[in-house]
PDB file of C-alpha atoms in Angstrom:
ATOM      1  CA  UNK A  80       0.000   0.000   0.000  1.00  0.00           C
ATOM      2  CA  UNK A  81       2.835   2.326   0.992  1.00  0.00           C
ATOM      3  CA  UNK A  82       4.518   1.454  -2.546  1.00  0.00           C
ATOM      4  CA  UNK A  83       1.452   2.362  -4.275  1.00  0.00           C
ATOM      5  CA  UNK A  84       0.725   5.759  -2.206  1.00  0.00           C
ATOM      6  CA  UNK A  85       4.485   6.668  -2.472  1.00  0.00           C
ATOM      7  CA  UNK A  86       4.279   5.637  -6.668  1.00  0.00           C
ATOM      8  CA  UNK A  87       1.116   8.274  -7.029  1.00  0.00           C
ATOM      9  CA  UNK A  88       3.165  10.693  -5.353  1.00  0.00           C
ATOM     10  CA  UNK A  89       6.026  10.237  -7.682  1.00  0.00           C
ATOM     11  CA  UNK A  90       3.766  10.307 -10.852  1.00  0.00           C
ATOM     12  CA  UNK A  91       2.114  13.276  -9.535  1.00  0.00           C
ATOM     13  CA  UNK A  92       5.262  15.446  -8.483  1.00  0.00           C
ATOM     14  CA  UNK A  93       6.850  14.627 -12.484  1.00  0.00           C
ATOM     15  CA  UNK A  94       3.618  15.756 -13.847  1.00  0.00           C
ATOM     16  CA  UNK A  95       2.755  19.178 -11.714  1.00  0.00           C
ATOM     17  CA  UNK A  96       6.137  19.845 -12.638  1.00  0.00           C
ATOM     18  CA  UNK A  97       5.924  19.948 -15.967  1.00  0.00           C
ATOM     19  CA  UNK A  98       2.587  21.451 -15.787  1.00  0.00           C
ATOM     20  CA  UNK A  99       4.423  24.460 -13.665  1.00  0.00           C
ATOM     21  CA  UNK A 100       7.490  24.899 -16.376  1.00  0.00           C
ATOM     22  CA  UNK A 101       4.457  25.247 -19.274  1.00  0.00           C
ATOM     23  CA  UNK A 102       2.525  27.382 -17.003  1.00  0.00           C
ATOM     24  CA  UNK A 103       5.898  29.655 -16.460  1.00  0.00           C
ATOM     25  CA  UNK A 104       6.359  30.016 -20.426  1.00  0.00           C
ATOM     26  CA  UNK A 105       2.960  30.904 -20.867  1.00  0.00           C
ATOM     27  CA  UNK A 106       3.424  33.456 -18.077  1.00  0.00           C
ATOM     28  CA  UNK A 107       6.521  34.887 -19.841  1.00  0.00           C
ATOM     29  CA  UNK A 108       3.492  35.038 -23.458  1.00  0.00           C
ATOM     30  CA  UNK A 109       0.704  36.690 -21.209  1.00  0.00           C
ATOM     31  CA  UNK A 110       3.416  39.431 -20.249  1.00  0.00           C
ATOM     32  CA  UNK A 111       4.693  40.055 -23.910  1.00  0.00           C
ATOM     33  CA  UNK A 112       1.086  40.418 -24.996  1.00  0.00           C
ATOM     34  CA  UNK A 113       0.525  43.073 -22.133  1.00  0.00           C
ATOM     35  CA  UNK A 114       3.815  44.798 -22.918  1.00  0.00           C
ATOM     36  CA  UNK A 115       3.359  45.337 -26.596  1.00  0.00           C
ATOM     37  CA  UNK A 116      -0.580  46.460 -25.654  1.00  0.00           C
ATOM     38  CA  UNK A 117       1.186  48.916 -23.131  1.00  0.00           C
ATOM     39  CA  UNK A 118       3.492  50.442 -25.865  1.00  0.00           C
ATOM     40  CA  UNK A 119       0.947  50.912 -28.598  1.00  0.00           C
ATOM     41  CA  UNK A 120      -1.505  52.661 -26.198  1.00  0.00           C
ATOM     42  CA  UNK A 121       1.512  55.070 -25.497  1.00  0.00           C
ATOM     43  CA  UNK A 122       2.406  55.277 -29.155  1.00  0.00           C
ATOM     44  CA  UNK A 123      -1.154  56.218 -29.826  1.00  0.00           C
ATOM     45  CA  UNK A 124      -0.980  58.882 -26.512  1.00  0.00           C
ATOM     46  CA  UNK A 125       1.529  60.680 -27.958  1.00  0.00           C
ATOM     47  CA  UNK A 126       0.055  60.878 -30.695  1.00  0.00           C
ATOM     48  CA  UNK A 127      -3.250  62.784 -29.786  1.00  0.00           C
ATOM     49  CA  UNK A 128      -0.919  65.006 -28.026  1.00  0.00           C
ATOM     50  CA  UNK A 129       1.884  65.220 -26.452  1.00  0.00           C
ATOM     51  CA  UNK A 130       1.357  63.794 -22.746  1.00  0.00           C
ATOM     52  CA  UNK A 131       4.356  64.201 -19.561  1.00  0.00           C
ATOM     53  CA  UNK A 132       6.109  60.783 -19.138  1.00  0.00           C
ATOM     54  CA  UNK A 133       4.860  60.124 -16.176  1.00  0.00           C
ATOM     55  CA  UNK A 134       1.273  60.273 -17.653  1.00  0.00           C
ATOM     56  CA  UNK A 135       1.797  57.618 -20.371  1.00  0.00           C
ATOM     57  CA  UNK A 136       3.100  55.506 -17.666  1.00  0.00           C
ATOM     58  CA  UNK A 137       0.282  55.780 -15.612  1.00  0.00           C
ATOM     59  CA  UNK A 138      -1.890  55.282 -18.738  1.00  0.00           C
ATOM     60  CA  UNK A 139       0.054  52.004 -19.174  1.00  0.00           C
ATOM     61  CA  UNK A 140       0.026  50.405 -16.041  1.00  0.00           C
ATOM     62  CA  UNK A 141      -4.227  51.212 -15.940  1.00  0.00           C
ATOM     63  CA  UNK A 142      -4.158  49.282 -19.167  1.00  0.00           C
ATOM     64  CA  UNK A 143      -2.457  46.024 -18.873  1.00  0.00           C
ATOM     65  CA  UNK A 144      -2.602  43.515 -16.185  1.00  0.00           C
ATOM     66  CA  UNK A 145       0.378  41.574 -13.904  1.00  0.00           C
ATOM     67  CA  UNK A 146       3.558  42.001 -14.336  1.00  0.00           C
ATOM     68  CA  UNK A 147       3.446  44.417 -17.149  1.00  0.00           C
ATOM     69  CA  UNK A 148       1.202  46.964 -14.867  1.00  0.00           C
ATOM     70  CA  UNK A 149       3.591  46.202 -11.800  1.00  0.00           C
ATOM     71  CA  UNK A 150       6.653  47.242 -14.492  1.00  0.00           C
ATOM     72  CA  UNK A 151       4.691  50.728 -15.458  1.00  0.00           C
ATOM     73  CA  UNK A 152       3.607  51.605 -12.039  1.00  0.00           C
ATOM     74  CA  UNK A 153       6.892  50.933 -10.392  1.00  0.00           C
ATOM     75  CA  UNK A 154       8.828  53.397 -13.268  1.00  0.00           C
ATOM     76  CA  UNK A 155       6.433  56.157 -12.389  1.00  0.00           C
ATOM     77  CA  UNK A 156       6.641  55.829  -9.323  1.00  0.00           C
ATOM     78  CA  UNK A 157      10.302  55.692  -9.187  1.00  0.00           C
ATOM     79  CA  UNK A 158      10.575  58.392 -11.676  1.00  0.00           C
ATOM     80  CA  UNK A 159       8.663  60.600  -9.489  1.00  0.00           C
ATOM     81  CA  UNK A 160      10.704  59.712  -6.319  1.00  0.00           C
ATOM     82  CA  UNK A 161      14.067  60.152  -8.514  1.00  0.00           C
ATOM     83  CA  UNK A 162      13.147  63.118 -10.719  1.00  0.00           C
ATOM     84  CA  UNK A 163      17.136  63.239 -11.194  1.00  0.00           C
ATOM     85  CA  UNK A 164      17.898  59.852 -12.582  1.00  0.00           C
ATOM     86  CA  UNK A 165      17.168  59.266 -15.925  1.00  0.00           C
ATOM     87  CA  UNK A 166      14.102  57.559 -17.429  1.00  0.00           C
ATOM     88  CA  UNK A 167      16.313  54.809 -19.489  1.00  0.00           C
ATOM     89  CA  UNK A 168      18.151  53.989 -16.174  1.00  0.00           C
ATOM     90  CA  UNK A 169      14.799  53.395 -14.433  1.00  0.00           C
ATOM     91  CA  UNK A 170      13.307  51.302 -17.046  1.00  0.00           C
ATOM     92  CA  UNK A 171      16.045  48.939 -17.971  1.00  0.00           C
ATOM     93  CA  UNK A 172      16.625  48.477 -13.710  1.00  0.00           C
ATOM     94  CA  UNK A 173      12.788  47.389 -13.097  1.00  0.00           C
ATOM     95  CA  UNK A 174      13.061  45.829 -16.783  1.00  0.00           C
ATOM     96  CA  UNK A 175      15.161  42.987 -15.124  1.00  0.00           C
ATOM     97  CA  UNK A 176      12.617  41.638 -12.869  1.00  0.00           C
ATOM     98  CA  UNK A 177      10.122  40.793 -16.123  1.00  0.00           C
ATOM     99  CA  UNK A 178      11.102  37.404 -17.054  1.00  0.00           C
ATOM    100  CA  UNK A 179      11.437  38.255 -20.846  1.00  0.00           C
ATOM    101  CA  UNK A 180      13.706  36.373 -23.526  1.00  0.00           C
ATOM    102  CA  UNK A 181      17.112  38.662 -24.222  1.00  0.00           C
ATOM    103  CA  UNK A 182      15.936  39.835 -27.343  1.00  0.00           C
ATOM    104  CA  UNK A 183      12.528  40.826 -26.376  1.00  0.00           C
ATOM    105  CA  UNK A 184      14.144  42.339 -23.168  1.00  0.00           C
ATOM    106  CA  UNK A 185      16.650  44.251 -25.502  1.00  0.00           C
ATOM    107  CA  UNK A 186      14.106  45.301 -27.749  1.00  0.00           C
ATOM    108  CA  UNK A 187      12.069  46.762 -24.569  1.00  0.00           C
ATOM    109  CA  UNK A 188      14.900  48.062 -23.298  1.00  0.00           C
ATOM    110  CA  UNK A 189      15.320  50.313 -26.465  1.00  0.00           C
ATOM    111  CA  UNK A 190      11.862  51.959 -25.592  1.00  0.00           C
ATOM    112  CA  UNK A 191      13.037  52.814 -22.678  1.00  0.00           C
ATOM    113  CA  UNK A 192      15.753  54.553 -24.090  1.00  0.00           C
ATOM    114  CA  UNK A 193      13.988  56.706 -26.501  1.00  0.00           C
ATOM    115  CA  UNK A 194      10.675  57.622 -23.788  1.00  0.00           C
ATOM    116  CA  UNK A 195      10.857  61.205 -22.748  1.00  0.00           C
ATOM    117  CA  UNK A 196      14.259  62.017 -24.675  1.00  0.00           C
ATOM    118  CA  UNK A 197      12.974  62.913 -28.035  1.00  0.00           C
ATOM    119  CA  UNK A 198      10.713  64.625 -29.701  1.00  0.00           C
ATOM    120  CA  UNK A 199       6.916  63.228 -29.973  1.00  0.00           C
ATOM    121  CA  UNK A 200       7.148  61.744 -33.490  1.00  0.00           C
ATOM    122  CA  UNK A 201      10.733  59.916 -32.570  1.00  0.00           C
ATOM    123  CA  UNK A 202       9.138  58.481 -29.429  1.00  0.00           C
ATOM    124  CA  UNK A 203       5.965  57.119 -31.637  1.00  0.00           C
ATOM    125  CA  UNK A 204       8.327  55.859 -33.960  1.00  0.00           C
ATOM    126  CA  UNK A 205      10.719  53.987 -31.282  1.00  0.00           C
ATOM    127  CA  UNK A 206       7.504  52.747 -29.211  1.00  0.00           C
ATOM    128  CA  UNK A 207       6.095  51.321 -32.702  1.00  0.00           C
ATOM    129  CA  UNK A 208       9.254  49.534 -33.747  1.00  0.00           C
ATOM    130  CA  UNK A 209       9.626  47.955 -30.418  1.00  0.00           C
ATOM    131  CA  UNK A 210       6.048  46.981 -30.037  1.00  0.00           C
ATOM    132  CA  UNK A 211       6.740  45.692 -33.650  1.00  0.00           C
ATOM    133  CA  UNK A 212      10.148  43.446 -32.497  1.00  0.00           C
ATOM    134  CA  UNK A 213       7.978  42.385 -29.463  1.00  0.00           C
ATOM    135  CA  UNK A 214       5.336  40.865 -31.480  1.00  0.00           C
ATOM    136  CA  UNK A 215       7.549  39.269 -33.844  1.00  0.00           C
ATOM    137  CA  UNK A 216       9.511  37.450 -30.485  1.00  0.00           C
ATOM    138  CA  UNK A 217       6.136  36.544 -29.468  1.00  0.00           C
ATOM    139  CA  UNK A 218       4.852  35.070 -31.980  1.00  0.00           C
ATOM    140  CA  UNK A 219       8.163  32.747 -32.130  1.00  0.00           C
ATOM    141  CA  UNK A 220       7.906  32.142 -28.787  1.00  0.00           C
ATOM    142  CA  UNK A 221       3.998  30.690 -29.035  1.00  0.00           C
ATOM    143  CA  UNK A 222       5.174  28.389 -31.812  1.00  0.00           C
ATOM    144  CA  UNK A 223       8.187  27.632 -29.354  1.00  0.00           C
ATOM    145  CA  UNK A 224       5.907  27.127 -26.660  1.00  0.00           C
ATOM    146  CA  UNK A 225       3.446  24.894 -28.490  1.00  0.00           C
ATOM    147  CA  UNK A 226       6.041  22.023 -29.361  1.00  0.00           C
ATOM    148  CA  UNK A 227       8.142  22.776 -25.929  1.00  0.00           C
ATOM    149  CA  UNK A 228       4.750  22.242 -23.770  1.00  0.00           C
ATOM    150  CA  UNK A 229       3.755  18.315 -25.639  1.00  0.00           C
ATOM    151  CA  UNK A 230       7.336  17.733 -25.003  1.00  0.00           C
ATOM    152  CA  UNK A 231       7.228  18.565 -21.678  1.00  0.00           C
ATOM    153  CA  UNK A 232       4.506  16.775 -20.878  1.00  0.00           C
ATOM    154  CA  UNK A 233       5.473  14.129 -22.496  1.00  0.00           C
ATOM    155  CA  UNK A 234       8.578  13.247 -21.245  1.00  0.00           C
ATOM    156  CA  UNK A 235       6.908  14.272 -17.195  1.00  0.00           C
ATOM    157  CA  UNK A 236       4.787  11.595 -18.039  1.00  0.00           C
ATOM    158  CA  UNK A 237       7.192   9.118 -19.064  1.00  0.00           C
ATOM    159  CA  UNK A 238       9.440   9.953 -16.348  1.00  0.00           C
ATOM    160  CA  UNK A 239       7.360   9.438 -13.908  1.00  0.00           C
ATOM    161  CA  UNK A 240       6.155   6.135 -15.262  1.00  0.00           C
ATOM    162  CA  UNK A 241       9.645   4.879 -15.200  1.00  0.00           C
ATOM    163  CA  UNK A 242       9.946   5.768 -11.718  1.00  0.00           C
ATOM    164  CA  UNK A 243       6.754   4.159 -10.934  1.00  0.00           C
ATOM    165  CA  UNK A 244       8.118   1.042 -12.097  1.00  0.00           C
ATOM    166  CA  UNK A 245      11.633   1.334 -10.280  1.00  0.00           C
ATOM    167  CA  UNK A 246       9.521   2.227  -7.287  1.00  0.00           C
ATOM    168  CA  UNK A 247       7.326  -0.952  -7.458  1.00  0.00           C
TER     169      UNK A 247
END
């Protein structure tokens, strides 16, 4: 009885963990979707006027969700606390905690760099492209995700029948 109790547990633990490493790559899709909604609201912002920085972020983080929002709010907020630090250095340092792939994050990253620094037009233009990059590492990433997550599955599965049958 133990042997078949203790085998469950074994066949459940290999599965929930593979359910929880497809659940984390979705996680990382859910926040590129809310990121590139974020930077096309504050493309289209700027261009029904021309809005203070701290404004579009605040715009931002009402209109996404998770992560994304958290990232938004805590740049305003920081930017307001740290009027003296630039925007760029703000963004890429709460930028680091979003669990993005290194060319999305670079990509981001180059928003960043371009918010608040130019004119309206070159901010639109920056904002589109990376919103443009983003969805393009998305959309790779779904595909990626869609063969990674059978795979993963599949071989929790498989592990944990072979340790059922060491087990027993």
């Amino acid at each position: 009885m133990q042997r078949l109790i203790g085998g469950g547990l074994v066949v459940l633990a290999c599965v929930g963990g593979a359910l929880h490493l497809t659940w984390q790559r979705r996680e990382v899709l859910r926040t590129l979707e809310q990121l590139i909604a974020a930077l096309l609201l504050m493309e289209r912002e700027l261009g029904r006027g021309e809005p203070d920085t701290a404004t579009l972020l605040e715009l931002a983080a009402q209109s996404v969700a998770g992560s994304a929002s958290r990232f938004f709010r805590n740049v305003g907020e920081a930017l307001n606390r740290n009027g003296e630090r630039p925007l760029a250095e703000l963004w890429r340092e709460e930028g680091e905690a979003l669990a993005l792939p290194s060319s999305a994050k670079a990509a981001f990253d180059a928003a960043g760099q371009i918010l608040g620094r130019y004119d309206a037009r070159e901010q639109r233009k920056g904002l589109h492209t990376a919103a443009q990059t983003l969805q393009e590492e998305l959309q790779s990433a779904k595909e990626e995700e869609k063969q990674t997550s059978r795979l993963t599955l599949a071989l929790g599965s498989c592990t944990a029948v072979f340790l059922l049958v060491l087990l027993l």
